[in-house]
Coordinates of C-alpha atoms in Angstrom, one line a residue:
M24 CA 19.9 59.5 -22.7
T25 CA 23.6 59.0 -23.1
F26 CA 25.3 55.6 -22.9
K27 CA 26.9 56.7 -19.7
N28 CA 23.5 57.6 -18.2
M29 CA 22.1 54.2 -19.3
L30 CA 24.7 52.2 -17.4
P31 CA 22.8 52.1 -14.1
L32 CA 19.7 50.8 -16.0
F33 CA 21.7 48.1 -17.7
A34 CA 23.3 47.1 -14.3
A35 CA 19.8 46.9 -12.7
L36 CA 18.4 44.8 -15.5
L37 CA 21.5 42.5 -15.3
M38 CA 21.0 42.1 -11.6
V39 CA 17.3 41.2 -12.0
S40 CA 18.2 38.7 -14.7
C41 CA 20.8 37.1 -12.5
Q42 CA 18.5 36.9 -9.5
Q43 CA 15.8 35.3 -11.7
E44 CA 18.3 32.8 -13.0
Q45 CA 19.5 32.0 -9.5
A46 CA 15.9 31.5 -8.4
E47 CA 15.2 29.2 -11.3
Q48 CA 18.4 27.2 -10.5
A49 CA 17.5 27.0 -6.8
E50 CA 14.1 25.7 -7.8
K51 CA 15.6 23.1 -10.1
Q52 CA 18.0 21.9 -7.4
K53 CA 15.1 20.8 -5.2
P54 CA 14.9 17.0 -5.5
N55 CA 12.4 15.2 -7.7
I56 CA 10.2 12.6 -6.1
L57 CA 9.2 9.1 -7.3
F58 CA 6.7 7.5 -5.0
I59 CA 6.0 3.8 -5.8
L60 CA 3.0 2.1 -4.1
A61 CA 2.4 -1.6 -4.5
D62 CA -1.1 -3.0 -3.9
D63 CA -1.5 -6.0 -1.5
L64 CA 2.3 -6.7 -1.3
G65 CA 3.3 -8.4 1.9
Y66 CA 6.2 -7.7 4.2
H67 CA 8.0 -10.8 3.1
D68 CA 7.1 -10.7 -0.6
L69 CA 10.4 -9.2 -1.7
S70 CA 13.8 -11.0 -1.8
C71 CA 15.4 -8.2 0.2
M72 CA 12.8 -8.7 2.9
G73 CA 13.5 -12.4 3.3
S74 CA 11.6 -14.3 0.6
D75 CA 13.6 -17.1 -1.0
Y76 CA 10.9 -17.7 -3.6
Y77 CA 10.0 -14.3 -5.1
E78 CA 12.7 -12.4 -7.0
T79 CA 12.7 -8.6 -7.0
P80 CA 16.2 -7.2 -7.8
N81 CA 14.9 -3.8 -8.9
I82 CA 12.9 -3.1 -5.8
D83 CA 15.8 -4.5 -3.7
R84 CA 17.9 -1.8 -5.3
I85 CA 15.7 0.9 -3.7
A86 CA 16.1 -0.8 -0.3
N87 CA 19.9 -1.2 -0.7
E88 CA 20.4 2.4 -1.9
G89 CA 18.0 3.9 0.7
M90 CA 16.9 3.4 4.3
V91 CA 14.8 0.4 5.3
F92 CA 12.2 1.0 8.0
T93 CA 11.8 -2.5 9.6
N94 CA 8.7 -1.3 11.6
G95 CA 7.1 0.5 8.7
Y96 CA 3.3 0.3 8.6
A97 CA 0.3 0.9 6.4
T98 CA -2.4 2.8 8.3
C99 CA -5.0 0.1 7.6
Q100 CA -5.2 -3.6 6.8
V101 CA -7.1 -2.8 3.5
C102 CA -6.5 -0.5 0.6
S103 CA -8.7 2.6 0.4
P104 CA -8.2 3.8 4.0
S105 CA -4.4 3.5 3.8
R106 CA -4.3 5.2 0.4
A107 CA -6.4 8.1 1.8
S108 CA -3.9 8.4 4.6
L109 CA -1.0 8.7 2.2
M110 CA -2.8 11.5 0.4
S111 CA -4.0 13.3 3.6
G112 CA -1.6 12.6 6.4
K113 CA -4.5 11.5 8.6
F114 CA -5.4 8.1 10.2
P115 CA -8.5 6.4 8.8
A116 CA -10.5 7.1 12.0
R117 CA -10.0 10.8 11.3
H118 CA -10.6 11.0 7.5
G119 CA -13.5 8.5 7.7
I120 CA -12.6 6.0 5.0
T121 CA -12.3 2.9 7.2
D122 CA -12.9 0.2 4.7
W123 CA -12.4 -0.2 0.9
I124 CA -14.7 2.1 -0.9
G125 CA -17.7 0.1 -2.1
A126 CA -17.8 -2.3 0.8
K127 CA -21.2 -3.1 2.3
T128 CA -22.0 -1.4 5.6
G129 CA -24.9 -1.4 8.1
E130 CA -27.8 -3.8 7.3
A131 CA -26.4 -4.2 3.8
W132 CA -23.6 -6.3 5.2
R133 CA -26.0 -9.1 5.7
E134 CA -26.0 -9.5 1.9
A135 CA -22.5 -10.9 2.2
G136 CA -24.0 -14.1 3.7
R137 CA -21.5 -14.2 6.5
F138 CA -24.0 -14.2 9.4
N139 CA -21.8 -12.1 11.7
K140 CA -22.5 -10.7 15.1
L141 CA -22.0 -7.1 14.1
L142 CA -23.1 -4.6 11.5
P143 CA -20.2 -2.4 10.2
P144 CA -20.6 1.4 10.5
E145 CA -20.8 3.8 7.6
N146 CA -17.8 4.2 5.4
K147 CA -17.1 7.4 3.4
D148 CA -17.1 7.0 -0.4
H149 CA -14.5 9.5 -1.4
L150 CA -11.5 11.5 -0.2
E151 CA -12.7 14.9 1.2
H152 CA -12.0 17.8 -1.1
E153 CA -11.3 20.3 1.8
Y154 CA -8.1 18.5 2.6
T155 CA -4.8 19.9 1.1
T156 CA -3.5 16.6 -0.2
L157 CA 0.1 15.6 -0.6
P158 CA 0.1 16.3 -4.4
E159 CA -1.6 19.7 -3.8
A160 CA 1.1 20.6 -1.3
M161 CA 3.7 19.6 -3.9
K162 CA 2.1 21.8 -6.5
E163 CA 2.2 24.7 -4.0
A164 CA 6.0 24.0 -3.8
G165 CA 6.4 24.3 -7.5
Y166 CA 6.2 20.6 -8.5
T167 CA 4.6 19.1 -11.6
T168 CA 2.5 16.2 -10.4
F169 CA 1.7 12.9 -12.1
F170 CA -0.4 9.8 -11.1
A171 CA -0.4 6.4 -12.7
G172 CA -2.3 3.3 -11.6
K173 CA -4.8 2.4 -8.9
W174 CA -6.7 5.2 -7.2
H175 CA -9.8 3.8 -5.5
L176 CA -10.5 7.0 -3.5
G177 CA -13.8 7.9 -5.1
G178 CA -15.6 8.1 -8.4
E179 CA -16.3 11.0 -10.9
G180 CA -15.4 14.3 -9.2
S181 CA -12.9 12.6 -6.9
Y182 CA -10.3 11.3 -9.3
P183 CA -6.6 12.0 -9.0
E184 CA -6.9 15.1 -11.1
D185 CA -9.5 16.4 -8.6
H186 CA -7.0 16.1 -5.7
G187 CA -3.9 17.7 -7.0
F188 CA -2.5 15.6 -9.9
D189 CA -1.8 17.4 -13.2
I190 CA -1.8 14.1 -15.1
N191 CA -3.7 10.9 -14.4
Q192 CA -3.0 7.7 -16.2
G193 CA -5.3 4.9 -15.1
G194 CA -6.7 6.1 -11.9
F195 CA -10.5 5.8 -11.3
E196 CA -12.9 4.2 -8.9
Q197 CA -12.1 0.5 -9.4
G198 CA -9.8 -1.2 -6.9
G199 CA -8.4 -3.9 -9.3
P200 CA -7.7 -4.5 -12.9
Y201 CA -11.2 -5.7 -13.6
T202 CA -11.9 -3.9 -16.9
G203 CA -9.1 -5.6 -18.9
G204 CA -6.9 -7.7 -16.6
Y205 CA -3.2 -7.5 -16.4
Y206 CA -2.5 -7.7 -20.1
S207 CA -3.5 -5.4 -23.0
P208 CA -6.0 -4.2 -24.0
F209 CA -6.5 -2.7 -20.6
N210 CA -9.9 -1.1 -21.3
N211 CA -9.2 1.5 -18.7
P212 CA -11.3 4.7 -19.2
K213 CA -8.4 6.9 -17.8
M214 CA -5.7 5.4 -20.0
E215 CA -5.3 5.0 -23.8
D216 CA -4.5 1.6 -25.3
H217 CA -2.0 1.5 -28.2
E218 CA -1.6 -1.1 -31.0
D219 CA 2.1 -1.7 -30.1
E220 CA 1.1 -2.9 -26.6
V221 CA -0.2 -6.3 -27.5
G222 CA 0.9 -8.7 -24.8
M223 CA 2.2 -5.9 -22.6
S224 CA 1.6 -6.2 -18.8
L225 CA -0.4 -3.5 -17.0
S226 CA 2.5 -3.0 -14.7
M227 CA 4.9 -2.2 -17.6
K228 CA 2.3 0.0 -19.2
L229 CA 2.1 2.1 -16.0
A230 CA 5.9 2.2 -15.8
K231 CA 6.2 3.4 -19.4
E232 CA 3.7 6.1 -18.9
T233 CA 5.6 7.2 -15.7
A234 CA 8.9 7.0 -17.6
K235 CA 7.5 9.2 -20.4
F236 CA 6.3 11.8 -17.9
I237 CA 9.7 11.8 -16.3
T238 CA 11.4 12.2 -19.6
D239 CA 9.0 15.0 -20.7
N240 CA 9.6 16.8 -17.4
K241 CA 13.3 16.2 -16.8
D242 CA 14.0 19.9 -16.8
T243 CA 11.3 20.7 -14.3
T244 CA 10.8 19.6 -10.7
F245 CA 8.4 16.7 -10.6
F246 CA 6.4 14.5 -8.2
A247 CA 5.6 11.1 -9.8
Y248 CA 3.2 8.8 -8.0
L249 CA 3.3 5.3 -9.5
S250 CA 0.5 3.3 -7.9
F251 CA 0.5 -0.3 -9.2
Y252 CA -2.6 -2.3 -9.5
A253 CA -0.3 -5.3 -8.9
V254 CA -0.3 -7.5 -7.0
H255 CA -4.0 -7.3 -6.4
S256 CA -6.3 -10.1 -7.6
P257 CA -7.1 -11.4 -10.1
I258 CA -3.5 -12.8 -10.2
Q259 CA -2.2 -13.3 -13.7
T260 CA 1.2 -13.9 -15.3
S261 CA 3.0 -15.0 -18.4
K262 CA 3.7 -18.7 -19.2
E263 CA 7.4 -18.0 -19.1
K264 CA 7.3 -16.6 -15.5
W265 CA 4.8 -19.2 -14.3
S266 CA 7.1 -21.9 -15.6
K267 CA 10.1 -20.4 -13.9
Y268 CA 8.4 -20.3 -10.5
R269 CA 6.6 -23.6 -10.9
Q270 CA 10.1 -25.3 -11.3
K271 CA 11.5 -23.3 -8.4
A272 CA 8.7 -24.5 -6.2
E273 CA 9.2 -28.1 -7.3
E274 CA 13.0 -27.9 -6.7
A275 CA 12.4 -26.6 -3.2
G276 CA 9.9 -29.4 -2.4
I277 CA 6.1 -28.9 -2.6
A278 CA 4.4 -29.2 0.7
E279 CA 1.5 -31.6 0.9
T280 CA -0.9 -29.0 2.2
G281 CA -0.8 -25.2 1.8
F282 CA -3.6 -23.9 4.1
K283 CA -4.9 -24.0 7.6
M284 CA -8.2 -22.8 9.0
A285 CA -8.2 -19.4 10.8
H286 CA -11.1 -17.8 12.5
F287 CA -13.3 -17.1 9.4
L288 CA -11.3 -18.4 6.4
P289 CA -8.4 -20.7 5.4
I290 CA -5.1 -18.9 5.5
R291 CA -2.1 -19.7 3.2
Q292 CA 1.0 -21.2 4.8
E293 CA 3.4 -21.5 1.8
Q294 CA 5.0 -19.1 -0.6
D295 CA 4.7 -21.4 -3.6
N296 CA 2.2 -19.8 -5.9
P297 CA 3.9 -19.6 -9.3
V298 CA 1.2 -17.3 -10.8
Y299 CA 1.5 -14.8 -8.0
A300 CA 5.3 -15.0 -8.1
G301 CA 5.2 -14.1 -11.8
L302 CA 3.0 -11.2 -11.0
V303 CA 5.4 -9.9 -8.4
E304 CA 8.4 -10.2 -10.7
T305 CA 6.5 -8.5 -13.5
M306 CA 5.9 -5.5 -11.2
D307 CA 9.6 -5.6 -10.3
D308 CA 10.5 -5.5 -14.0
A309 CA 8.3 -2.4 -14.3
V310 CA 10.1 -0.7 -11.4
G311 CA 13.4 -1.4 -13.1
H312 CA 12.2 0.3 -16.2
V313 CA 11.5 3.5 -14.3
L314 CA 14.7 3.4 -12.3
Q315 CA 16.6 2.9 -15.6
T316 CA 14.9 6.0 -17.0
L317 CA 16.2 8.0 -14.0
D318 CA 19.7 6.7 -14.6
E319 CA 19.7 7.4 -18.3
L320 CA 18.5 11.0 -17.8
G321 CA 21.1 11.6 -15.0
L322 CA 18.3 12.2 -12.5
D323 CA 19.0 9.4 -10.1
D324 CA 21.3 11.5 -7.8
N325 CA 18.5 14.1 -7.3
T326 CA 15.4 12.0 -7.0
I327 CA 13.9 10.8 -3.8
V328 CA 12.5 7.3 -4.3
I329 CA 9.9 5.8 -1.9
F330 CA 8.6 2.2 -2.0
T331 CA 5.8 0.8 0.1
S332 CA 2.5 -1.2 0.0
D333 CA -1.0 -0.3 1.0
N334 CA -1.7 -3.3 3.2
G335 CA -0.4 -6.8 3.9
G336 CA -0.1 -9.7 1.6
V337 CA -3.3 -11.6 0.7
S338 CA -3.0 -14.9 2.6
A339 CA -6.8 -15.3 2.9
G340 CA -9.7 -14.0 0.8
D341 CA -9.3 -12.5 -2.7
A342 CA -6.8 -14.8 -4.4
F343 CA -5.3 -16.4 -1.3
A344 CA -2.0 -15.7 -3.0
T345 CA 0.9 -15.5 -0.5
S346 CA 2.0 -16.4 3.0
N347 CA 3.2 -13.7 5.4
L348 CA 4.7 -16.2 7.9
P349 CA 6.3 -15.8 10.4
L350 CA 3.9 -12.8 10.7
R351 CA 0.4 -13.7 11.7
G352 CA -2.5 -13.0 9.4
G353 CA -2.4 -10.9 6.2
K354 CA -4.6 -8.4 4.3
G355 CA -7.7 -7.5 6.3
Y356 CA -6.3 -8.8 9.6
Q357 CA -5.5 -7.0 12.8
Y358 CA -2.2 -8.8 13.1
E359 CA 1.2 -7.7 11.8
G360 CA 0.7 -9.6 8.6
G361 CA -2.1 -7.2 7.7
I362 CA -0.3 -3.9 8.4
L363 CA 3.5 -4.3 8.5
E364 CA 4.9 -3.4 5.1
P365 CA 8.1 -3.0 3.0
Y366 CA 8.9 0.7 3.7
F367 CA 11.9 2.2 1.9
I368 CA 13.0 5.8 1.5
K369 CA 16.0 6.5 -0.8
T370 CA 17.5 10.0 -0.4
P371 CA 20.6 10.0 -2.5
F372 CA 21.8 13.3 -1.1
L373 CA 21.8 12.0 2.5
D374 CA 24.3 9.4 3.8
N375 CA 22.0 6.6 4.7
A376 CA 22.3 4.0 1.9
G377 CA 21.9 0.5 3.3
K378 CA 21.0 1.6 6.7
T379 CA 17.9 0.6 8.7
S380 CA 15.7 2.1 11.3
D381 CA 13.5 0.1 13.8
A382 CA 11.4 3.1 14.9
P383 CA 7.7 2.4 14.4
V384 CA 6.6 4.6 11.4
T385 CA 3.5 4.7 9.2
G386 CA 1.9 5.9 6.0
T387 CA 0.9 9.3 7.4
D388 CA 4.6 10.1 7.9
F389 CA 5.5 10.3 4.2
Y390 CA 3.6 13.7 3.8
P391 CA 5.6 15.7 6.3
T392 CA 8.8 13.9 5.5
L393 CA 8.6 14.8 1.9
L394 CA 7.7 18.4 2.7
E395 CA 10.8 18.8 4.9
L396 CA 13.1 17.0 2.4
I397 CA 12.2 19.5 -0.3
G398 CA 12.5 22.5 2.1
A399 CA 8.8 23.3 2.1
E400 CA 6.8 24.5 5.1
L401 CA 5.1 21.8 7.0
K402 CA 1.3 21.6 7.3
P403 CA 0.6 20.1 10.7
E404 CA -3.1 20.9 10.4
E405 CA -3.2 18.6 7.4
H406 CA -0.8 15.8 8.2
A407 CA -2.2 15.7 11.7
D408 CA -1.3 12.1 12.3
G409 CA 2.1 12.1 10.7
V410 CA 5.6 13.2 11.7
S411 CA 8.7 14.0 9.6
L412 CA 11.2 11.1 9.4
V413 CA 14.0 13.4 8.4
P414 CA 15.6 13.0 11.9
L415 CA 15.8 9.2 11.3
L416 CA 17.1 9.7 7.7
T417 CA 19.9 11.8 9.1
G418 CA 20.9 9.5 11.9
G419 CA 18.8 10.9 14.7
T420 CA 15.7 9.8 16.6
I421 CA 12.0 10.8 16.7
E422 CA 9.8 11.0 19.8
E423 CA 7.8 7.9 20.7
R424 CA 4.2 8.4 19.8
P425 CA 1.1 6.1 19.5
L426 CA 0.1 4.6 16.2
I427 CA -3.6 4.0 15.7
W428 CA -5.6 1.7 13.5
H429 CA -9.4 1.6 13.3
Y430 CA -11.1 -1.1 11.2
P431 CA -14.6 -1.7 12.5
H432 CA -15.4 -4.0 9.6
Y433 CA -15.2 -7.7 8.7
G434 CA -14.0 -7.3 5.2
N435 CA -13.3 -10.1 2.7
Q436 CA -10.2 -11.7 4.1
G437 CA -11.2 -13.0 7.6
G438 CA -10.1 -10.2 9.9
E439 CA -12.3 -9.1 12.8
P440 CA -13.8 -5.7 13.6
S441 CA -11.1 -4.1 15.8
S442 CA -9.0 -1.1 16.7
I443 CA -5.3 -1.2 17.5
I444 CA -2.8 1.0 19.3
R445 CA 1.0 0.5 19.1
R446 CA 3.3 2.4 21.5
G447 CA 6.9 1.5 21.7
E448 CA 7.1 -2.3 21.7
W449 CA 3.6 -2.8 22.9
K450 CA 0.5 -3.5 20.7
L451 CA -3.0 -3.7 22.0
I452 CA -5.9 -5.0 19.9
H453 CA -9.5 -4.2 20.9
Y454 CA -12.2 -6.5 19.5
Y455 CA -15.7 -5.2 18.9
E456 CA -17.5 -8.5 18.8
D457 CA -17.0 -9.2 22.5
G458 CA -14.9 -6.3 23.9
R459 CA -11.9 -8.5 24.7
E460 CA -8.4 -7.0 24.3
E461 CA -5.1 -8.7 23.5
L462 CA -1.6 -7.3 24.3
Y463 CA 1.6 -8.3 22.5
N464 CA 5.2 -7.3 23.1
L465 CA 6.4 -7.1 19.5
E466 CA 10.1 -7.0 20.3
E467 CA 9.8 -10.4 22.0
D468 CA 6.8 -11.8 20.1
L469 CA 6.5 -10.4 16.5
E470 CA 4.5 -13.5 15.6
E471 CA 1.8 -12.5 18.2
N472 CA 1.5 -15.9 19.7
H473 CA 1.5 -14.9 23.3
D474 CA -1.3 -12.5 24.6
V475 CA 0.1 -11.0 27.8
A476 CA -2.8 -8.7 28.7
A477 CA -3.6 -10.6 31.8
E478 CA -0.2 -10.2 33.4
N479 CA 0.1 -6.6 32.2
S480 CA -3.4 -5.4 33.0
E481 CA -2.4 -1.9 34.1
L482 CA -0.5 -1.2 30.9
A483 CA -3.3 -2.7 28.8
G484 CA -5.8 -0.4 30.5
R485 CA -3.7 2.7 29.9
L486 CA -3.2 1.8 26.2
S487 CA -7.0 1.1 25.8
E488 CA -7.8 4.5 27.4
Q489 CA -5.4 6.2 25.0
L490 CA -6.8 4.4 22.0
F491 CA -10.4 5.3 22.7
A492 CA -9.5 8.9 23.7
Y493 CA -8.1 9.4 20.2
L494 CA -11.0 7.6 18.5
D495 CA -13.6 9.6 20.4
E496 CA -11.8 12.8 19.8
V497 CA -11.8 12.4 16.0
G498 CA -15.4 11.1 15.9
A499 CA -14.7 7.5 15.0
L500 CA -17.7 5.3 14.1
Y501 CA -18.3 2.0 15.8
P502 CA -20.0 -1.3 14.7
K503 CA -23.4 -2.2 16.2
K504 CA -24.8 -5.6 17.2
D505 CA -27.0 -7.2 14.6
P506 CA -30.4 -8.0 16.2
M507 CA -30.9 -10.7 13.6
Y508 CA -27.6 -12.6 14.5
D509 CA -28.1 -16.3 14.6
P510 CA -25.0 -18.3 15.8
A511 CA -26.3 -21.5 14.3
K512 CA -26.3 -19.9 10.8
E513 CA -22.8 -18.5 11.3
Q514 CA -21.5 -21.9 12.3
E515 CA -23.1 -23.5 9.2
Y516 CA -21.3 -20.9 7.1
L517 CA -17.9 -21.7 8.9
D518 CA -18.5 -25.4 8.4
R519 CA -18.9 -24.9 4.6
V520 CA -15.8 -22.8 4.5
R521 CA -13.8 -25.6 6.3
N522 CA -15.3 -28.5 4.4
V523 CA -15.8 -27.1 0.9
R524 CA -13.8 -24.0 0.3
M525 CA -10.5 -25.1 1.9
P526 CA -10.3 -28.4 -0.1
A527 CA -11.1 -26.3 -3.2
L528 CA -8.2 -24.0 -2.4
E529 CA -5.8 -26.9 -1.9
K530 CA -6.9 -28.3 -5.3
Q531 CA -6.4 -25.0 -7.0
R532 CA -2.9 -24.7 -5.4
M533 CA -1.9 -28.0 -6.9
E534 CA -3.3 -27.1 -10.3
F535 CA -1.2 -24.0 -10.4
L536 CA 1.9 -26.2 -9.6
S537 CA 1.0 -28.8 -12.2
R538 CA 3.3 -29.1 -15.1
D539 CA 0.4 -29.0 -17.6
F540 CA -1.4 -26.0 -16.0
D541 CA -2.9 -23.7 -18.7
P542 CA -5.5 -21.0 -17.9
G543 CA -6.9 -21.5 -21.4
N544 CA -6.9 -17.9 -22.5
Q545 CA -3.4 -17.4 -24.0
W546 CA -2.1 -16.8 -20.5
W547 CA -4.5 -14.0 -19.8
G548 CA -3.5 -12.3 -23.1
S549 CA 0.3 -12.3 -22.5
D550 CA 0.8 -14.9 -25.2
V551 CA -1.3 -13.3 -27.9
G552 CA 0.4 -13.7 -31.4
N553 CA 2.9 -16.3 -30.2

């Protein structure tokens, strides 16, 4: 074959090469994604969300450079259900994980010694494998996927790597940092400890693993999911950060009391816990490390960054760590303090930095939103309870739709078995103990102090019908009356909580604020070698 005859072949090969290069370039131009999920962080637990006690400049940066959704919700008031919703795009009543995985249900609930009226229904113990999860959808779109931190969506066979993540650092069945605490060694079976990590916080460890993944994959398109164990109990911090926040609380004036009794448990009224404040700032430091990595690699302008929390701040139960006021309640509660969250989406290629949206949005919306942002085909059969928020991110609107919560459990924090529907400014709560329903206008009464169901009975009835039409359609399970319920025993329990536990909490609060407080274990391992 002469050179002249070979020219068409060379031209064809050159064209194929150019087309392949263009395709690779187009693939690389798709935005990277960094999804940051805090655990148990309340709506007002960030300085950018109104706290004058906690300091969070790095998370504030995400809010300032992105869009803040002021009516952003978790899909449940406790962790596992809302985490399953983030992965699946489905409300808890649909995917069947309605309480934290491992919680007692049915007659086993009596073992909690709470003497309640109802027995909670069955709760699924893992995320279903037949779902196409968000990370699996990202893999289909050509993304390398990474998970770091808390999983709590099932045990062996239902870990992050079983649901679409290429790499898993630290995710297994436990819902808190129970194996090693917040300072090294972490003793996490899904994460390797290193000698140079002595005194390192768990939050920074997860951040460094995330930063390493981003660095290793800077030339690919990646989906990094950083799911902090913080700020879940047990709350721990360094002496330096405790001292900073103890002094800050003292300078602001320490209230004589910090708790008041709610229905089942005392509930915290003050943001003045220096141990918790240090834990919050330590998580913020870790966020800063990852953001700095994006900056140094020149990836900031092409990386979507999301920040949110899985449920409200813990004002009762667990570590009784924070106050969500003026919001009512906290983690585990049916009120706004249990479900309203920091909810930020940074899209550097869209002109929305520093803007806000007051449209009610929720955790199931991230799945379709991210698919649309990367130009992938939506999967409405998967993210059945979510809608894309791209219209809001680009200055438009979305159609009003009902948001549904289903928590037929008592839990550990003092909330009541209930289901909720929010539509527009109206929020209706149905209680399973006695069938009563409360109605709140959240635009006028975000604190939920004024139940207006009686004067809006027709509206309340329509919302209730819509709520149960959805619950019945998806096969939601409901609690049942406990035939062994004894009101006298329940009252004895509540009296002990009021007369014994609440004074103990007040004592602990003042110990944390004492100038000579020392946990007696080298500050949970943060002060080893000093």
